[in-house]
mmCIF file of C-alpha atoms in Angstrom:
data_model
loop_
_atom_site.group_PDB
_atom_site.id
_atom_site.type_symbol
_atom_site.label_atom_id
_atom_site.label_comp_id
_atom_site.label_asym_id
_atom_site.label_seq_id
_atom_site.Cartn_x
_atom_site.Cartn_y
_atom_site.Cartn_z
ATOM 1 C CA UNK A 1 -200.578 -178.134 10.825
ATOM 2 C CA UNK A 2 -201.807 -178.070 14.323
ATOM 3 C CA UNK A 3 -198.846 -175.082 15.436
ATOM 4 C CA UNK A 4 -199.988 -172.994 12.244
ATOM 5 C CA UNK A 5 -203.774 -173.017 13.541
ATOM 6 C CA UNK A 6 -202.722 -171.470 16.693
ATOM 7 C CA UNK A 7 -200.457 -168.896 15.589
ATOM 8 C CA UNK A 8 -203.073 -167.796 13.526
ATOM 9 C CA UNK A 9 -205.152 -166.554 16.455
ATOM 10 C CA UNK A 10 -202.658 -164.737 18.282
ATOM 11 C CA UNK A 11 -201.500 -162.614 15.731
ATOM 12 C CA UNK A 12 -204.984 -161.923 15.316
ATOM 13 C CA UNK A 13 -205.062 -160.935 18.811
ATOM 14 C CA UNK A 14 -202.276 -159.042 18.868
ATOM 15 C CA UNK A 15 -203.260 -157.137 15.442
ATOM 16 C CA UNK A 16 -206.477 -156.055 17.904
ATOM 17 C CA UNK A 17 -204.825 -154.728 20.533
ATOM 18 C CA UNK A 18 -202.181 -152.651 18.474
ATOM 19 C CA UNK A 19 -205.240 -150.950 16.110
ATOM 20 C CA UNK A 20 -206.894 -150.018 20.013
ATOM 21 C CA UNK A 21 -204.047 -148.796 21.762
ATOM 22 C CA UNK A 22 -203.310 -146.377 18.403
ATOM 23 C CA UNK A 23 -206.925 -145.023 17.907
ATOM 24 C CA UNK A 24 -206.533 -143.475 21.366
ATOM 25 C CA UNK A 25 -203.988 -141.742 21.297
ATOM 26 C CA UNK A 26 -205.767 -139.024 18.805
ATOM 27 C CA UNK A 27 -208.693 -138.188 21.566
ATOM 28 C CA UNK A 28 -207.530 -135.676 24.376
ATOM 29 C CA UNK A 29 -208.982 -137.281 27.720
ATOM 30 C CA UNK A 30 -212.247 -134.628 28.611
ATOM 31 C CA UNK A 31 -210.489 -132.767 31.760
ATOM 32 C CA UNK A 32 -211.832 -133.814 35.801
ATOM 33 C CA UNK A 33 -214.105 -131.608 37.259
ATOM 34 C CA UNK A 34 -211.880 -130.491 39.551
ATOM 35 C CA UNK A 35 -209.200 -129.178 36.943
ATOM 36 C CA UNK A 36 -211.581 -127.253 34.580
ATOM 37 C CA UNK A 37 -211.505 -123.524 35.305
ATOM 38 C CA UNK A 38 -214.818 -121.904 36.577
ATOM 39 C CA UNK A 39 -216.880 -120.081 34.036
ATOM 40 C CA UNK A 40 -218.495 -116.517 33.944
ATOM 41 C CA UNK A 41 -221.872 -118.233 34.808
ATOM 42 C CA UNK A 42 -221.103 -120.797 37.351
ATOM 43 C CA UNK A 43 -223.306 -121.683 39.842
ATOM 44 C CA UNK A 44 -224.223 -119.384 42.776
ATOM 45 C CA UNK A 45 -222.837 -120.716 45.791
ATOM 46 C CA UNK A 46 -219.286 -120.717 44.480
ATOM 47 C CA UNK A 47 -217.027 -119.860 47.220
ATOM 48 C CA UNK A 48 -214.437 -116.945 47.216
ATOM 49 C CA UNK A 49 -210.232 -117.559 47.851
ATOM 50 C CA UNK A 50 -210.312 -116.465 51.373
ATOM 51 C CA UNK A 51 -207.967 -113.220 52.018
ATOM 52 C CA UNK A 52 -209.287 -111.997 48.308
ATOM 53 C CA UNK A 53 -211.563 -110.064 47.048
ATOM 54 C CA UNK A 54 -214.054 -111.248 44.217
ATOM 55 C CA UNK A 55 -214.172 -109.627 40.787
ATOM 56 C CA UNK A 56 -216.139 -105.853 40.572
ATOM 57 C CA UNK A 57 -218.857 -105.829 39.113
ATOM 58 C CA UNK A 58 -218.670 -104.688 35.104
ATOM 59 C CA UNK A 59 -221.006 -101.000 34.797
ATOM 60 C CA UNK A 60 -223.035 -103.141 33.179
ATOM 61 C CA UNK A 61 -224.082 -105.368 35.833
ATOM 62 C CA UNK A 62 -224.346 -102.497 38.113
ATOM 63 C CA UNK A 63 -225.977 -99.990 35.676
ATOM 64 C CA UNK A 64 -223.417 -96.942 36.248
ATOM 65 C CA UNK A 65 -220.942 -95.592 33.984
ATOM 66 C CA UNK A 66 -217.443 -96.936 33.196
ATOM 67 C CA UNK A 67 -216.090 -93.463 34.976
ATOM 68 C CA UNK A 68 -216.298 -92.951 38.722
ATOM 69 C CA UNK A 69 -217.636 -89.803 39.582
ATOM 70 C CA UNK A 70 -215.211 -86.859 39.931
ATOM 71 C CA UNK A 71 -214.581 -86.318 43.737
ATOM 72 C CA UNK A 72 -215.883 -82.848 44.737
ATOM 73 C CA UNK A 73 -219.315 -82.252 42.558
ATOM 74 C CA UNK A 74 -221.167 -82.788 45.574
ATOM 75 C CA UNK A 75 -220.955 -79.090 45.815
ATOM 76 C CA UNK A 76 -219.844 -76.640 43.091
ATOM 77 C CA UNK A 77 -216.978 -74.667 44.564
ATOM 78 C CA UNK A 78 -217.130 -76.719 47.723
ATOM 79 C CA UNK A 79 -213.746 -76.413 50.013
ATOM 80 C CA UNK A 80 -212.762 -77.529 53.498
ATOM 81 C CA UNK A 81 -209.944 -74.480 53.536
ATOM 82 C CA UNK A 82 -210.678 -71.856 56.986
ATOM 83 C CA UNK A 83 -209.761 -68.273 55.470
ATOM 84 C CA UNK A 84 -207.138 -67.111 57.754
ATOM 85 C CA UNK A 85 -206.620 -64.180 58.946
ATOM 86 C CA UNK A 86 -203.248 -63.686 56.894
ATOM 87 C CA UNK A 87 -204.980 -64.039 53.633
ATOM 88 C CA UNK A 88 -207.659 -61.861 54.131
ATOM 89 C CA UNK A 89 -207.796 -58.166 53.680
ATOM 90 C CA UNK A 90 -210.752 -55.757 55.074
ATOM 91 C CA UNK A 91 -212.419 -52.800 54.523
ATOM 92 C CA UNK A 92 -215.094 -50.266 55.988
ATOM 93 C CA UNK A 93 -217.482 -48.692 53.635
ATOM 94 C CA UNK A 94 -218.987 -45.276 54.117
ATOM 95 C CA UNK A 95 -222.251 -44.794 56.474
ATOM 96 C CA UNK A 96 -225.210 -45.911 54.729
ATOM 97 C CA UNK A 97 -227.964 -44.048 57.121
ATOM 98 C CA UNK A 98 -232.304 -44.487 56.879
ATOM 99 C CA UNK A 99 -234.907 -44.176 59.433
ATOM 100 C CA UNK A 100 -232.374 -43.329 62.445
ATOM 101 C CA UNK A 101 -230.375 -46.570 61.429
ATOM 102 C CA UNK A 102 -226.805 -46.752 60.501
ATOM 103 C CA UNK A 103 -225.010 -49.411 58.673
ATOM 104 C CA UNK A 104 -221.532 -50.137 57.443
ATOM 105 C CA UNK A 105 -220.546 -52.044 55.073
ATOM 106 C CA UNK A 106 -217.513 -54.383 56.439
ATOM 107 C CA UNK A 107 -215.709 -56.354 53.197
ATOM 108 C CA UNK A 108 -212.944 -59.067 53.425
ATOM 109 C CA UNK A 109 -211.101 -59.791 50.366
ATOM 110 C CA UNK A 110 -209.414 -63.212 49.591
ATOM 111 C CA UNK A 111 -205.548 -62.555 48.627
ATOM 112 C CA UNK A 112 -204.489 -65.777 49.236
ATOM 113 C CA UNK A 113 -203.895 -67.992 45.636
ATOM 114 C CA UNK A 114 -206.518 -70.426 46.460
ATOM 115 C CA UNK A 115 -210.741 -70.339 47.282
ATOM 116 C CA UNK A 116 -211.404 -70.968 51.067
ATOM 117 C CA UNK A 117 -214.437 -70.536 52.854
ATOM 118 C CA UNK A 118 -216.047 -68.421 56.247
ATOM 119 C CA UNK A 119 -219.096 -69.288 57.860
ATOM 120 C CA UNK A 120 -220.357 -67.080 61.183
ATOM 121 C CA UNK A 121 -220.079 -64.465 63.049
ATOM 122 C CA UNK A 122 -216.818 -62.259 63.041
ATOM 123 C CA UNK A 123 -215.810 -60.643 66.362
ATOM 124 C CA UNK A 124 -215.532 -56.583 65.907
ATOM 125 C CA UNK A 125 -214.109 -54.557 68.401
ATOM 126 C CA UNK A 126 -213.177 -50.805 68.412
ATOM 127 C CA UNK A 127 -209.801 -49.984 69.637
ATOM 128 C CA UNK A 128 -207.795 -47.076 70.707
ATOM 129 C CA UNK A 129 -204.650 -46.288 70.339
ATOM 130 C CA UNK A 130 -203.550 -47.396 73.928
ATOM 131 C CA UNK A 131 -204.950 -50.931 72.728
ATOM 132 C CA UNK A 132 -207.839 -50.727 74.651
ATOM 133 C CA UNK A 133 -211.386 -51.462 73.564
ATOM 134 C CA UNK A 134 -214.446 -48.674 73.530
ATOM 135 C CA UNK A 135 -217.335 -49.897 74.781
ATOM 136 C CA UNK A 136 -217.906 -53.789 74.340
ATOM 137 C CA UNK A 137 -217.803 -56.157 71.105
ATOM 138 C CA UNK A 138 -220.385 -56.159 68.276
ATOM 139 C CA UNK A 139 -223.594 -58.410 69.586
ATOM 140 C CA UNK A 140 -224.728 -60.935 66.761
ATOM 141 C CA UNK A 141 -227.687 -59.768 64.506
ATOM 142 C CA UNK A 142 -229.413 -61.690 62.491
ATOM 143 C CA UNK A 143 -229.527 -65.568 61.071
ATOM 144 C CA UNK A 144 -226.566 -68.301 60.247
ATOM 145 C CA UNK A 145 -226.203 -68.419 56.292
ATOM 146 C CA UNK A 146 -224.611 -70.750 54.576
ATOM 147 C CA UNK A 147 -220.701 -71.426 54.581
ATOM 148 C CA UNK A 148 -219.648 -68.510 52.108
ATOM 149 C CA UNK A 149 -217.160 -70.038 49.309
ATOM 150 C CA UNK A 150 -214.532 -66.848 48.455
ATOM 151 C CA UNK A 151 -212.593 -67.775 45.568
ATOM 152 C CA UNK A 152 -208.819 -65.628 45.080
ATOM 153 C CA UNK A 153 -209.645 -62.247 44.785
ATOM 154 C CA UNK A 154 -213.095 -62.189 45.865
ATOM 155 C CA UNK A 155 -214.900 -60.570 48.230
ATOM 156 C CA UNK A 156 -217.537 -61.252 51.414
ATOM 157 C CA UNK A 157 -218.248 -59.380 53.951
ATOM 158 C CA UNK A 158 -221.033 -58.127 57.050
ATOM 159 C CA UNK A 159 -222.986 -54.935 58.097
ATOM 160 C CA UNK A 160 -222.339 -53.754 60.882
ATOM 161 C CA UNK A 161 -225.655 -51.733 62.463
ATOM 162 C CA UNK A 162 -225.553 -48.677 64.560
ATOM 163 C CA UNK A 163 -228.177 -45.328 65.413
ATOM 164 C CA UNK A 164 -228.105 -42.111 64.255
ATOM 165 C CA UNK A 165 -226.740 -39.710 67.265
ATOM 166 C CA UNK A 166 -229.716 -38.325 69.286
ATOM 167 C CA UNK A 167 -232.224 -41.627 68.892
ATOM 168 C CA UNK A 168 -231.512 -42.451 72.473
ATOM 169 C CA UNK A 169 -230.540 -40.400 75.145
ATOM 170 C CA UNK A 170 -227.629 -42.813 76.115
ATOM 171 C CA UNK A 171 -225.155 -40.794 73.738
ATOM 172 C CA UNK A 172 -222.352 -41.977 71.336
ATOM 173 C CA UNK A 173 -219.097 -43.969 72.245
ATOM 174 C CA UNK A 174 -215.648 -42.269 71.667
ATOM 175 C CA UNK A 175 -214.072 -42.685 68.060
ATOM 176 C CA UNK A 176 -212.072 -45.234 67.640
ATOM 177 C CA UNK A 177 -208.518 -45.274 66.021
ATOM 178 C CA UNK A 178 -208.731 -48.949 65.246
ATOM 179 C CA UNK A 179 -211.328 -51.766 63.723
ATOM 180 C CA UNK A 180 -210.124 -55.002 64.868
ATOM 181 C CA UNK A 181 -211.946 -58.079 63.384
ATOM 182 C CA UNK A 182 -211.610 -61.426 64.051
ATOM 183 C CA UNK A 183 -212.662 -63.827 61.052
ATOM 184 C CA UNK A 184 -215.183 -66.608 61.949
ATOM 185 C CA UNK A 185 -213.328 -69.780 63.704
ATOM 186 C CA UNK A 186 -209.901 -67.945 63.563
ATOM 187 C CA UNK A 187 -207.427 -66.603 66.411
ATOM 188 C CA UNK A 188 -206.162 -64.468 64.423
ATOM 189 C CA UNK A 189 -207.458 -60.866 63.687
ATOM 190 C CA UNK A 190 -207.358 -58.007 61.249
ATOM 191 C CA UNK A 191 -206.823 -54.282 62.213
ATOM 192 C CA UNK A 192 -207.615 -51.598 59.875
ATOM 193 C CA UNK A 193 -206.917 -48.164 61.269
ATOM 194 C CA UNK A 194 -210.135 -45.746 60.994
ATOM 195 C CA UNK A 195 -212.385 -43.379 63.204
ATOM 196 C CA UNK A 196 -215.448 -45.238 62.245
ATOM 197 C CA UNK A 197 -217.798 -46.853 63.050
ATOM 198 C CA UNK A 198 -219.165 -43.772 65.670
ATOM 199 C CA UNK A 199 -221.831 -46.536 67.548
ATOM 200 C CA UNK A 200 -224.525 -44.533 69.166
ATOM 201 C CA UNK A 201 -227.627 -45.763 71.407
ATOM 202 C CA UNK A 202 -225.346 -48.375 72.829
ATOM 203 C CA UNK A 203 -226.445 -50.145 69.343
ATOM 204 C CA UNK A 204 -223.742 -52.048 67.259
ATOM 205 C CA UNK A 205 -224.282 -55.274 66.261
ATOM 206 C CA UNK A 206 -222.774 -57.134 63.034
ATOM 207 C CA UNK A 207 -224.553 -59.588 60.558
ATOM 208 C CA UNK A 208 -222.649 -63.243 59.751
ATOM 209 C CA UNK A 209 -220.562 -63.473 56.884
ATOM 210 C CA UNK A 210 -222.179 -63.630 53.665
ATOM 211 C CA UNK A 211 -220.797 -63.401 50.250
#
């Protein structure tokens, strides 16, 4: 009687401890701190994988646009290409005379397949047909304009300024047989064979490029 009142109690116990160890087995354990990933809005201090880079900001955190901004709108047309002197061709327009002033009209024309750009003066010399030059080069006249964009095909050019024979006494140069021009910033220069400009007065100057 006595063995059957203590059997009683353990199975009791052991009933107990079966039912406990079975209920927790259906309840994940809640994760350590240190094993739960970080989210979006976790405190600021958080520190950054050294060697990496944190995440960019979304456009709209920053306020701009999901597209970056095209390179080259910061000017329309805007190029870092030097015409050369290979791609260029030139011309000399007829006298264009008023008040005892003479200009010519001096065009270069872009025959290269792509846009490139001129900004300055061009050096203009008169040549004969030894080579030599006739008097001295064209003096600068006038301001510094922009840099001129010439896209394929198109055209900029300069005036070159002269007087009318008999405003000064000091006469007129000899003809030339050759223009030589050298484009702004290039080594390289163009030769167009012509008897003009005549430069009287000692005068002849030319303007910077402009389109």
């Amino acid at each position: 009687m006595l063995r059957r009142q203590v059997l009683v109690p353990v199975a009791i116990a052991a009933i107990t401890l079966v039912t406990a160890g079975c209920g927790g087995t259906d309840v994940p354990a809640e994760p350590s701190a240190a094993s739960r990933p970080a989210s979006a809005g976790s405190a600021p201090g958080s520190a950054t994988p050294s060697g990496t880079d944190s995440a960019a900001p979304t456009p709209a955190a920053t306020g701009g646009s999901a597209d970056p901004k095209p390179a080259g709108t910061a000017g329309a047309g805007s190029t870092d290409r030097r015409c050369k002197a290979e791609g260029l061709k030139m011309s000399l327009g007829r006298s264009d005379a008023g008040a005892g002033q003479i200009y010519y009209r001096l065009t270069l024309t872009n025959e290269s397949g792509a846009a490139c750009t001129l900004r300055g003066f061009p050096g203009v010399s008169l040549i004969k047909r030894d080579g030599s030059v006739i008097g001295v080069p064209a003096e600068r006249e006038g301001g510094m304009p922009e840099q001129t964009v010439i896209g394929p095909g198109r055209t900029a050019g300069v005036t070159l300024h002269t007087l009318n024979q008999g405003i000064k006494d000091s006469g007129c140069w000899a003809r030339p047989d050759y223009l030589r021009v050298y484009p702004p910033g290039s080594r390289d220069a163009l030769t167009l064979r012509t008897s003009l400009p005549h430069i009287c007065g000692d005068r002849f100057t030319t303007t910077a490029v402009a389109g």
